[in-house]
PDB file of C-alpha atoms in Angstrom:
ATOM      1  CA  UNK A 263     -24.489  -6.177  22.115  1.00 34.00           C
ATOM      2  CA  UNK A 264     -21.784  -4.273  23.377  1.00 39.00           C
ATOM      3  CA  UNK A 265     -20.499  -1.199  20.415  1.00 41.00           C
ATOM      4  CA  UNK A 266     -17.595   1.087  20.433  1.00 49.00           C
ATOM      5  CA  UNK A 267     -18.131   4.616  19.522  1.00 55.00           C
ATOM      6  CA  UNK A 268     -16.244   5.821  16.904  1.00 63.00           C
ATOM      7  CA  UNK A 269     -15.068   9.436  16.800  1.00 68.00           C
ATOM      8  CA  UNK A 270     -15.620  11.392  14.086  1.00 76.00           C
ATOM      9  CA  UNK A 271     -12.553  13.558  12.497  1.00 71.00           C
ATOM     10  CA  UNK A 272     -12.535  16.802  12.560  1.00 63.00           C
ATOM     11  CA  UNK A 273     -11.939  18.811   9.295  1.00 53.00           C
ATOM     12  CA  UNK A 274      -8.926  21.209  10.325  1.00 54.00           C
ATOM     13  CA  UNK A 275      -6.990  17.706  11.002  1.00 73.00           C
ATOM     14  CA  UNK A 276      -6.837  16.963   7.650  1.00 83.00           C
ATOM     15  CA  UNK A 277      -5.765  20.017   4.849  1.00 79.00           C
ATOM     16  CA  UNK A 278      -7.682  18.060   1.991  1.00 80.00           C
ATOM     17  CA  UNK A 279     -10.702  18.518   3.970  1.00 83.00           C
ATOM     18  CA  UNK A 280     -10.920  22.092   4.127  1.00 78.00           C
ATOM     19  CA  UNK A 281     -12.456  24.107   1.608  1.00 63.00           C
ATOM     20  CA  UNK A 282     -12.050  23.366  -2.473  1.00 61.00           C
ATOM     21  CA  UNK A 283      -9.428  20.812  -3.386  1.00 63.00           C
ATOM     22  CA  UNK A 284      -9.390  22.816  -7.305  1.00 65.00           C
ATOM     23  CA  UNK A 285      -5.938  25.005  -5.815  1.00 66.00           C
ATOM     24  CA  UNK A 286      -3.785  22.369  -4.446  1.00 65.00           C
ATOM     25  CA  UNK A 287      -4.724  20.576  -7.758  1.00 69.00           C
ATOM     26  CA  UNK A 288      -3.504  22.807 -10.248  1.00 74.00           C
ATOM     27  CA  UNK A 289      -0.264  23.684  -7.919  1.00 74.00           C
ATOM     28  CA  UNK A 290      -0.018  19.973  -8.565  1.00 72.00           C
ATOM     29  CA  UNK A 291      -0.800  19.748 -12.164  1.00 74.00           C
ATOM     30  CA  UNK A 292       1.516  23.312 -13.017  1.00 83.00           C
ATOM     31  CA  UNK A 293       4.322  21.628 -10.674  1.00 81.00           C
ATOM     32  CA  UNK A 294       4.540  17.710 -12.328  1.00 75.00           C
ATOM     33  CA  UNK A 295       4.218  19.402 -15.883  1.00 76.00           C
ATOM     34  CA  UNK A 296       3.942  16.098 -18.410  1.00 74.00           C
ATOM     35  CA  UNK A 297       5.516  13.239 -15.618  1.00 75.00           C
ATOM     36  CA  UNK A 298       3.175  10.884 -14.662  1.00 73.00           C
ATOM     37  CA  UNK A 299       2.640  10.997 -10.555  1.00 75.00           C
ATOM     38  CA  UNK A 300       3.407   6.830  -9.653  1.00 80.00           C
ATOM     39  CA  UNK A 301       4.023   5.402  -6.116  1.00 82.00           C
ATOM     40  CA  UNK A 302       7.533   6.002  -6.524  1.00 82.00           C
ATOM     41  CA  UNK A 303       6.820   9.453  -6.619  1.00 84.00           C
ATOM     42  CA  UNK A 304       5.648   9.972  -3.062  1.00 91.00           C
ATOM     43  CA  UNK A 305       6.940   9.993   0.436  1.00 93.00           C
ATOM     44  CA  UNK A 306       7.690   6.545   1.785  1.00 95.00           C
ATOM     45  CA  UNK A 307       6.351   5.167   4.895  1.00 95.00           C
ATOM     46  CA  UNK A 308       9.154   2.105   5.551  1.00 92.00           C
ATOM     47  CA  UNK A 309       8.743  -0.651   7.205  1.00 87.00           C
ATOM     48  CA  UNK A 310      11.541  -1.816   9.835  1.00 83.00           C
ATOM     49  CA  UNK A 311      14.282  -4.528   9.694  1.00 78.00           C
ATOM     50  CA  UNK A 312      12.908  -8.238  10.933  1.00 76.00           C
ATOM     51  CA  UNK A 313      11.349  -8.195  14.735  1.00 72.00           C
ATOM     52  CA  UNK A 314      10.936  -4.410  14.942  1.00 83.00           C
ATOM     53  CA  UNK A 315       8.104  -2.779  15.537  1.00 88.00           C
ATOM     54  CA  UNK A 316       8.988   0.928  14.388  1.00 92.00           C
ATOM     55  CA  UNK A 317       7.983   2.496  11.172  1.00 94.00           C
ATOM     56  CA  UNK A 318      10.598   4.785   9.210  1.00 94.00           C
ATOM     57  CA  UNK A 319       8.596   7.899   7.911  1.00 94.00           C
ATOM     58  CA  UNK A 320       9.497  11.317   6.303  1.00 92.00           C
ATOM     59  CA  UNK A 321       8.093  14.381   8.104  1.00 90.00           C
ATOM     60  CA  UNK A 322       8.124  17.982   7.854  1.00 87.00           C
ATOM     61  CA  UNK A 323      11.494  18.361  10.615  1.00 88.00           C
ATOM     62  CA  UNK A 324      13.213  15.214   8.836  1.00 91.00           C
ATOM     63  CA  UNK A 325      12.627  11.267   9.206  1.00 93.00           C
ATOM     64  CA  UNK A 326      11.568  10.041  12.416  1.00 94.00           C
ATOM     65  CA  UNK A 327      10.412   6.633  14.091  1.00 94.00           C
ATOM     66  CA  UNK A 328       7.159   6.221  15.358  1.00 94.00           C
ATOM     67  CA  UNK A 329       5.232   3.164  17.144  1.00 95.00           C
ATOM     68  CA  UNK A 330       1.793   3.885  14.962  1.00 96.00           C
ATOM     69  CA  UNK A 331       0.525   6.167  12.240  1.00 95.00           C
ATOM     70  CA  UNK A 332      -2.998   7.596  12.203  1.00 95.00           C
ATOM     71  CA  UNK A 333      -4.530   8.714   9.529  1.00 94.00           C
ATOM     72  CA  UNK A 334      -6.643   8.306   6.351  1.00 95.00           C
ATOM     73  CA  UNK A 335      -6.583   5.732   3.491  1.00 96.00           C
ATOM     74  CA  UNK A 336      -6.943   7.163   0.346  1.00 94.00           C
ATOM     75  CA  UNK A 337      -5.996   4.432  -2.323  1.00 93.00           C
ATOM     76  CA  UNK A 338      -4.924   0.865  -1.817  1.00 94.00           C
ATOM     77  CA  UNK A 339      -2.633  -1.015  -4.504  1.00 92.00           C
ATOM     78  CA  UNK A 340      -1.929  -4.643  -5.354  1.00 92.00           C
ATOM     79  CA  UNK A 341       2.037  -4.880  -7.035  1.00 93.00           C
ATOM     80  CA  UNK A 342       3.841  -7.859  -8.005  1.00 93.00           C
ATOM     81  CA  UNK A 343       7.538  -8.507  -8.043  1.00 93.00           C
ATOM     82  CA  UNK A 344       9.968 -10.828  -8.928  1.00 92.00           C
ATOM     83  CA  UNK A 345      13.661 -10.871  -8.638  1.00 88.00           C
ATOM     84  CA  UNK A 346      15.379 -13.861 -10.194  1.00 85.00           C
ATOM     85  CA  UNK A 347      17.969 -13.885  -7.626  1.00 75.00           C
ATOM     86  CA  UNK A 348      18.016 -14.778  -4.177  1.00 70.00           C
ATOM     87  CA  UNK A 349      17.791 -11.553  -1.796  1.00 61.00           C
ATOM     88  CA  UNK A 350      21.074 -10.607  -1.444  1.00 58.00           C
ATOM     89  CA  UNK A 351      22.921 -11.685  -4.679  1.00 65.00           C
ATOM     90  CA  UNK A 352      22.729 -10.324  -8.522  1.00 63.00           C
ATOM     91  CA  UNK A 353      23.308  -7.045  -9.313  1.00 70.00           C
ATOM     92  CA  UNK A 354      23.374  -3.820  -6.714  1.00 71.00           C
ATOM     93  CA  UNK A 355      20.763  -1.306  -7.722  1.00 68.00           C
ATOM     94  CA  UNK A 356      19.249  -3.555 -10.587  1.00 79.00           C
ATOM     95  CA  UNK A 357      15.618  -3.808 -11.546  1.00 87.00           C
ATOM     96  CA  UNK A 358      13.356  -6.622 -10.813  1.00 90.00           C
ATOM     97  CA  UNK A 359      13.249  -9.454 -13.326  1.00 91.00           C
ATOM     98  CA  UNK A 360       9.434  -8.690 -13.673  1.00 92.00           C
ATOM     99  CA  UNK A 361       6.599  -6.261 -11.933  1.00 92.00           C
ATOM    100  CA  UNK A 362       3.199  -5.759 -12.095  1.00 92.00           C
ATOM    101  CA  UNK A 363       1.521  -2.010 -10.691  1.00 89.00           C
ATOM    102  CA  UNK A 364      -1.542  -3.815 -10.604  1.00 89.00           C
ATOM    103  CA  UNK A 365      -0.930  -7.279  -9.941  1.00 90.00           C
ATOM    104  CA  UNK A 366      -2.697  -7.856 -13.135  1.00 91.00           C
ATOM    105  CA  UNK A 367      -0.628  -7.827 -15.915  1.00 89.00           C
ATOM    106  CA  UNK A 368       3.348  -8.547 -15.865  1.00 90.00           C
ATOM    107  CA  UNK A 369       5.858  -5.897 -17.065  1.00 90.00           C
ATOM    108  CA  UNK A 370       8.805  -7.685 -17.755  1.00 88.00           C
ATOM    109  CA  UNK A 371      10.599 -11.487 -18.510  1.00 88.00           C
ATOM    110  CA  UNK A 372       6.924 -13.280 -17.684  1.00 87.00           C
ATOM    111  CA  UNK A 373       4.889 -10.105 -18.653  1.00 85.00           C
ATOM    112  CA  UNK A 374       2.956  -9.662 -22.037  1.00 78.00           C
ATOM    113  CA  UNK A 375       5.925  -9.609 -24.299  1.00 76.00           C
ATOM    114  CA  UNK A 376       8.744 -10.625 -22.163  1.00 78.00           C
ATOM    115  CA  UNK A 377      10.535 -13.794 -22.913  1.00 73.00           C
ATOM    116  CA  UNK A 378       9.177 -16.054 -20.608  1.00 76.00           C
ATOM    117  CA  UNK A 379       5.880 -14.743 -20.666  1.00 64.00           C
ATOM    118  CA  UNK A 380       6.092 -15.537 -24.933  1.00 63.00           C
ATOM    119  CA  UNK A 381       6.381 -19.544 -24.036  1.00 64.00           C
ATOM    120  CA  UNK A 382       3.473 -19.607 -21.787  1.00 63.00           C
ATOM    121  CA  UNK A 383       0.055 -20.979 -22.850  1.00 54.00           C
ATOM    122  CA  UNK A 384      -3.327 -19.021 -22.523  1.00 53.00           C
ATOM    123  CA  UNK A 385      -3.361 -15.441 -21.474  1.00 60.00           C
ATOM    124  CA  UNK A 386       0.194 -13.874 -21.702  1.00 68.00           C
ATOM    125  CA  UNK A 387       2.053 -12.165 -19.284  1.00 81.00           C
ATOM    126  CA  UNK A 388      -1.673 -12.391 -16.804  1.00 88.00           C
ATOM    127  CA  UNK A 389      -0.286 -12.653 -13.246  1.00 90.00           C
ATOM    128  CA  UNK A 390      -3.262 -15.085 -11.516  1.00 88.00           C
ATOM    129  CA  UNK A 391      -1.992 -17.896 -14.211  1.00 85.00           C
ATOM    130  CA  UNK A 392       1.854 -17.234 -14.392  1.00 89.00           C
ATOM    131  CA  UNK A 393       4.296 -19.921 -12.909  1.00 88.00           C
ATOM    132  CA  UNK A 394       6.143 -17.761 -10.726  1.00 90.00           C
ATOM    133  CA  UNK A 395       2.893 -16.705  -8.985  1.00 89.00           C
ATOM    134  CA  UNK A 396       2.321 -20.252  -7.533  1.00 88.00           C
ATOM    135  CA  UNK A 397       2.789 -21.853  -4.394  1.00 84.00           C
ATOM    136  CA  UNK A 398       6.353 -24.518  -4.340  1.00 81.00           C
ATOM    137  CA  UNK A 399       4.899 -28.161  -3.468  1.00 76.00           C
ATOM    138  CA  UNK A 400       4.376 -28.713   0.176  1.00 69.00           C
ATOM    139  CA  UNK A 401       7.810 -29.504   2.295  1.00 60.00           C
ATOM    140  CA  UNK A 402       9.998 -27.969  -0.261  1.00 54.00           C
ATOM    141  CA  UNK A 403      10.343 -24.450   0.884  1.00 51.00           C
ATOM    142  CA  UNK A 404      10.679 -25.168   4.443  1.00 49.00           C
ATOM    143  CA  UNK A 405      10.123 -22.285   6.735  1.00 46.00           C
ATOM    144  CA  UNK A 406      10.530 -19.574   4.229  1.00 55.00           C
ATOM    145  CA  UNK A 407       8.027 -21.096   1.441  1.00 64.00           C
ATOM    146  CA  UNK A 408       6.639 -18.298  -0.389  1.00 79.00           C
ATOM    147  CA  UNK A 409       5.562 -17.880  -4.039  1.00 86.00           C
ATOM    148  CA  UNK A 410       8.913 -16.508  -6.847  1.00 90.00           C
ATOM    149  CA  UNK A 411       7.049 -13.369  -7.424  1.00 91.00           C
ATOM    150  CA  UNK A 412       5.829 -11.527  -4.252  1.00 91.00           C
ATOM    151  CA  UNK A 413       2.591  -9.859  -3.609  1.00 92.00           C
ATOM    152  CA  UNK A 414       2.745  -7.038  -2.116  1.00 93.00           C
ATOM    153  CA  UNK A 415      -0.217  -3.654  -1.302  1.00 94.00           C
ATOM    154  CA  UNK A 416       0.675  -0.348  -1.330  1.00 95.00           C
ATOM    155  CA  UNK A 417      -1.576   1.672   0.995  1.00 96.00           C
ATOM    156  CA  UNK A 418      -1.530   5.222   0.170  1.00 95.00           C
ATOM    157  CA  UNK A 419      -2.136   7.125   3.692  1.00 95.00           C
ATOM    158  CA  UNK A 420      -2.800  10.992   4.114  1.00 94.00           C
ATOM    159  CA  UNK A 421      -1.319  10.913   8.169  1.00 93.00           C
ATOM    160  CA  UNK A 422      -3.483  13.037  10.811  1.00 91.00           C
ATOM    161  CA  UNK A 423      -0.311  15.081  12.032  1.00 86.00           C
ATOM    162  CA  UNK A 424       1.249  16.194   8.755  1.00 86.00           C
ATOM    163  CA  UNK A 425      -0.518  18.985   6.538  1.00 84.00           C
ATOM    164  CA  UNK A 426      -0.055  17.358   3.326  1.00 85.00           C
ATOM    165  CA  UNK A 427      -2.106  17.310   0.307  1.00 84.00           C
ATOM    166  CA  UNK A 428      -0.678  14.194  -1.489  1.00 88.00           C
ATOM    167  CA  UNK A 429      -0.418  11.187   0.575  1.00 92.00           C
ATOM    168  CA  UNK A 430       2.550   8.933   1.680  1.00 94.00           C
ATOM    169  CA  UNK A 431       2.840   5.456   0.768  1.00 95.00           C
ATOM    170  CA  UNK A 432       3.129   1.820   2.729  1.00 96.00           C
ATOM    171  CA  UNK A 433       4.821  -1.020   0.896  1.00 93.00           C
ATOM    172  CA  UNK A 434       3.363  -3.897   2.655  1.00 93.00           C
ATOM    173  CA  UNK A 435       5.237  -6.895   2.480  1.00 88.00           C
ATOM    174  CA  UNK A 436       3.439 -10.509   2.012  1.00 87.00           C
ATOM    175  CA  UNK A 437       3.836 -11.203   5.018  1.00 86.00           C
ATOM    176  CA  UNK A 438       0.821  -8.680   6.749  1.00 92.00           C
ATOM    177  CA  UNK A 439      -1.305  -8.922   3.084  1.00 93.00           C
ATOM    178  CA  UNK A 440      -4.327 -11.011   5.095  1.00 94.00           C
ATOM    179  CA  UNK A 441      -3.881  -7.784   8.025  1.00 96.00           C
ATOM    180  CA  UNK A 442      -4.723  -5.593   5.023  1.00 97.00           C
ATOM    181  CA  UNK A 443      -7.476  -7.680   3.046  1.00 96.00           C
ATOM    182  CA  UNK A 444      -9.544  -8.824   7.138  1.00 97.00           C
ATOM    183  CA  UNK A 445      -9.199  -4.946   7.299  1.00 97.00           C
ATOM    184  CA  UNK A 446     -10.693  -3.624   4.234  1.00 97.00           C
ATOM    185  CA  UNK A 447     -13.261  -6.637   4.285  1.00 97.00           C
ATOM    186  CA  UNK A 448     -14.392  -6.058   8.195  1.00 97.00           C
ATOM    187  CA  UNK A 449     -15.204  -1.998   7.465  1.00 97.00           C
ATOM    188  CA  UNK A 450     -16.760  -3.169   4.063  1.00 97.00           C
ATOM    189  CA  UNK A 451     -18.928  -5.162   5.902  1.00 96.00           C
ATOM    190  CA  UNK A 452     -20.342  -1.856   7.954  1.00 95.00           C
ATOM    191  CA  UNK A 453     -20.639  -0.193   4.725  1.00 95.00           C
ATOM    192  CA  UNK A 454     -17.698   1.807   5.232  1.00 95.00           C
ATOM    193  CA  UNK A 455     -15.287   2.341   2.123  1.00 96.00           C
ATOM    194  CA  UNK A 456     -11.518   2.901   3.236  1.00 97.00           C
ATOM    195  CA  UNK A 457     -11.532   6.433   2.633  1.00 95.00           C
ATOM    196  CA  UNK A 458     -14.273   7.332   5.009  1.00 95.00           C
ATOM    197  CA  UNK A 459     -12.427   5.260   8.530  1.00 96.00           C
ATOM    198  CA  UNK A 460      -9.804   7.157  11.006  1.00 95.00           C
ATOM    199  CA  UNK A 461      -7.255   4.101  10.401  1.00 96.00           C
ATOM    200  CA  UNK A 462      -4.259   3.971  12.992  1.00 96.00           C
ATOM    201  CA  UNK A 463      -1.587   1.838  11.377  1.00 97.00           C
ATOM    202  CA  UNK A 464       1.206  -0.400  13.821  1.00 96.00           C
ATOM    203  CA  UNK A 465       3.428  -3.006  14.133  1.00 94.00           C
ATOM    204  CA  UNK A 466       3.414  -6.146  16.430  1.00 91.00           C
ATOM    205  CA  UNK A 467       6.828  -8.826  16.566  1.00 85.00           C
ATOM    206  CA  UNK A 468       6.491 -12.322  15.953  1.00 79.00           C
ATOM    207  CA  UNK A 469       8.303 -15.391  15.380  1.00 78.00           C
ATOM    208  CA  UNK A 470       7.686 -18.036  13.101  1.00 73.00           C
ATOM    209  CA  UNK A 471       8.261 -21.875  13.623  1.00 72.00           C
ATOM    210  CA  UNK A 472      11.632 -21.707  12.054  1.00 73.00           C
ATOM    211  CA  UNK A 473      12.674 -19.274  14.884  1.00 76.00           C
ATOM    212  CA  UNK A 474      12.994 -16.398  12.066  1.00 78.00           C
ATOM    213  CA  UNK A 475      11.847 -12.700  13.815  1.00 78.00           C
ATOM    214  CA  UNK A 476       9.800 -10.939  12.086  1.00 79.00           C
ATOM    215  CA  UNK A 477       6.481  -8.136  12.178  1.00 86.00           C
ATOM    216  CA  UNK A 478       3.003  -7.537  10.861  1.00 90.00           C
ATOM    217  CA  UNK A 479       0.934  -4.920  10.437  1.00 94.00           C
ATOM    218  CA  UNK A 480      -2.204  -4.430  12.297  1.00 96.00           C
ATOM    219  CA  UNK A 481      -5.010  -1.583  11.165  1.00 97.00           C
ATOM    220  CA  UNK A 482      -7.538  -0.239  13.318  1.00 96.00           C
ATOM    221  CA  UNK A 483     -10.445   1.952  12.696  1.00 96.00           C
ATOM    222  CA  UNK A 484     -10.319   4.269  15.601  1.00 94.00           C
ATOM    223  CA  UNK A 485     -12.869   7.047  14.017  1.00 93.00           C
ATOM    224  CA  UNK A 486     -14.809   8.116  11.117  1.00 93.00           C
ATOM    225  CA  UNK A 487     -15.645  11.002   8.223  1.00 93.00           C
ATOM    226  CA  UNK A 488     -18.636  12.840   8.822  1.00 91.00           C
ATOM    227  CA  UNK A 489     -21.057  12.217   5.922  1.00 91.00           C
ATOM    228  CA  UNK A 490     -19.838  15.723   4.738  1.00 89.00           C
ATOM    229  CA  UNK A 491     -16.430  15.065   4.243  1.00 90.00           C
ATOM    230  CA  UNK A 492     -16.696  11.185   3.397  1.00 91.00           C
ATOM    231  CA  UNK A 493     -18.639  13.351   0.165  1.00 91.00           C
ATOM    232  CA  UNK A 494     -15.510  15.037  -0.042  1.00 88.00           C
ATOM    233  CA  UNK A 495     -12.509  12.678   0.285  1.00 90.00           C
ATOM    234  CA  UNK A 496     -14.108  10.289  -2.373  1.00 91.00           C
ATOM    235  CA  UNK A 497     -14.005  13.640  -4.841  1.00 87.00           C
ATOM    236  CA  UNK A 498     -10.088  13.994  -3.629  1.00 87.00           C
ATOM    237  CA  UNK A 499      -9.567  10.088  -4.066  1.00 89.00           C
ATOM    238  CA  UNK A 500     -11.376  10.249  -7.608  1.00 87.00           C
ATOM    239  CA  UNK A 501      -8.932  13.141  -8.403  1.00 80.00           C
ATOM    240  CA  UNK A 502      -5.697  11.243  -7.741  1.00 80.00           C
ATOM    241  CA  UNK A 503      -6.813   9.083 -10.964  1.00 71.00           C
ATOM    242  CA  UNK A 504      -5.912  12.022 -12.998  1.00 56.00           C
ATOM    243  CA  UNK A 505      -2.402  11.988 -11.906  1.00 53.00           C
TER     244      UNK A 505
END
């Protein structure tokens, strides 16, 4: 059988790596005072408009656009949303109808004491059994048939080439979700977590049946922790549940 070796990552090319993690923490915890640190907190990593295949990130010098990121997972979310008007219309600026952080339970007009979510049966406001979290009947969507409320991941990514100590976030759109999930499944199966793979994230263009243009992410493990520091990013990944 044919096997690809996988490099392993040198400490200096990630700042979280070197040395004790305890002073960037506090400089953290003195800085954020009482506020809660959420995803809306951190740098965004953006995807492009339909059919591109550049991502939008913050740097050091200013925003830039780059084919691929490399880097480190360090936390992987599953969001909800739902808007109850079609993209483009309602409101500039306004809130979604409903959201979920952890595409568990619904914050908002299905959520545990929003007014939809009141009139449902069963578990209230529990996002695997609300309405707006199920497929439209066969042939009545078209091309574009896709659940009301979206599901979406946020990968949180600690980049290669930026000395950071909090990482940036990836709003993946429903679209690439099955990318994602093959992804975290394949390196599961080697008995690697996602916090221990060098994962190089990138864009390819497609075009659906309806002739719409539009992109999805690919990952690729290109390297590795060395036991050592696998040991030590799960310590910094178990620390970011303090914040």
């Amino acid at each position: 059988m044919q096997t690809t070796a996988m490099t392993i990552l040198e400490p200096a090319r990630l700042p979280v790596l070197m040395g004790d993690m305890t002073d960037a923490l506090d400089v953290l915890r003195t800085n954020l005072g009482s506020r809660q640190l959420t995803p809306r907190s951190l740098e965004k990593i953006r995807m492009p408009a339909a059919g591109a295949t550049q991502f939008r990130r913050p740097t050091a010098d200013g925003v830039e656009m780059v084919d691929a990121i490399t880097g480190v997972l360090v936390g992987v979310g599953t969001p909800r949303v739902y808007w109850d008007s079609p993209f483009g219309q309602g409101e500039r600026g306004a809130p979604p109808a409903c959201k979920s952080d952890d595409g568990v339970l619904g914050d908002g007009l299905y959520g545990q004491y929003g007014e939809m979510g009141a009139r449902l049966r069963g578990q209230r406001g529990v996002c695997d059994t609300c309405p707006m979290n199920m497929w439209p009947a066969r042939g009545s969507g078209g091309a574009s048939r896709k659940k009301p409320c979206s599901e979406l991941r946020n990968l949180f990514f600690l980049p290669l080439d930026e000395d950071m100590v909090l990482p940036q976030v990836l709003v993946v759109t429903p679209g690439s979700l099955r990318a994602v999930d093959d992804y975290l499944l394949s390196i599961a199966m080697r008995g690697v977590p996602f916090y221990a793979a060098v994962t190089k994230l990138s864009l390819k263009a497609a075009v659906s049946g309806g002739g719409i243009a539009y992109q999805t992410l690919t990952l690729q493990r290109t390297g590795s922790l060395s036991p050592e520091d696998r040991a030590k990013m799960k310590a910094y990944v178990d620390s970011l549940g303090a914040f």
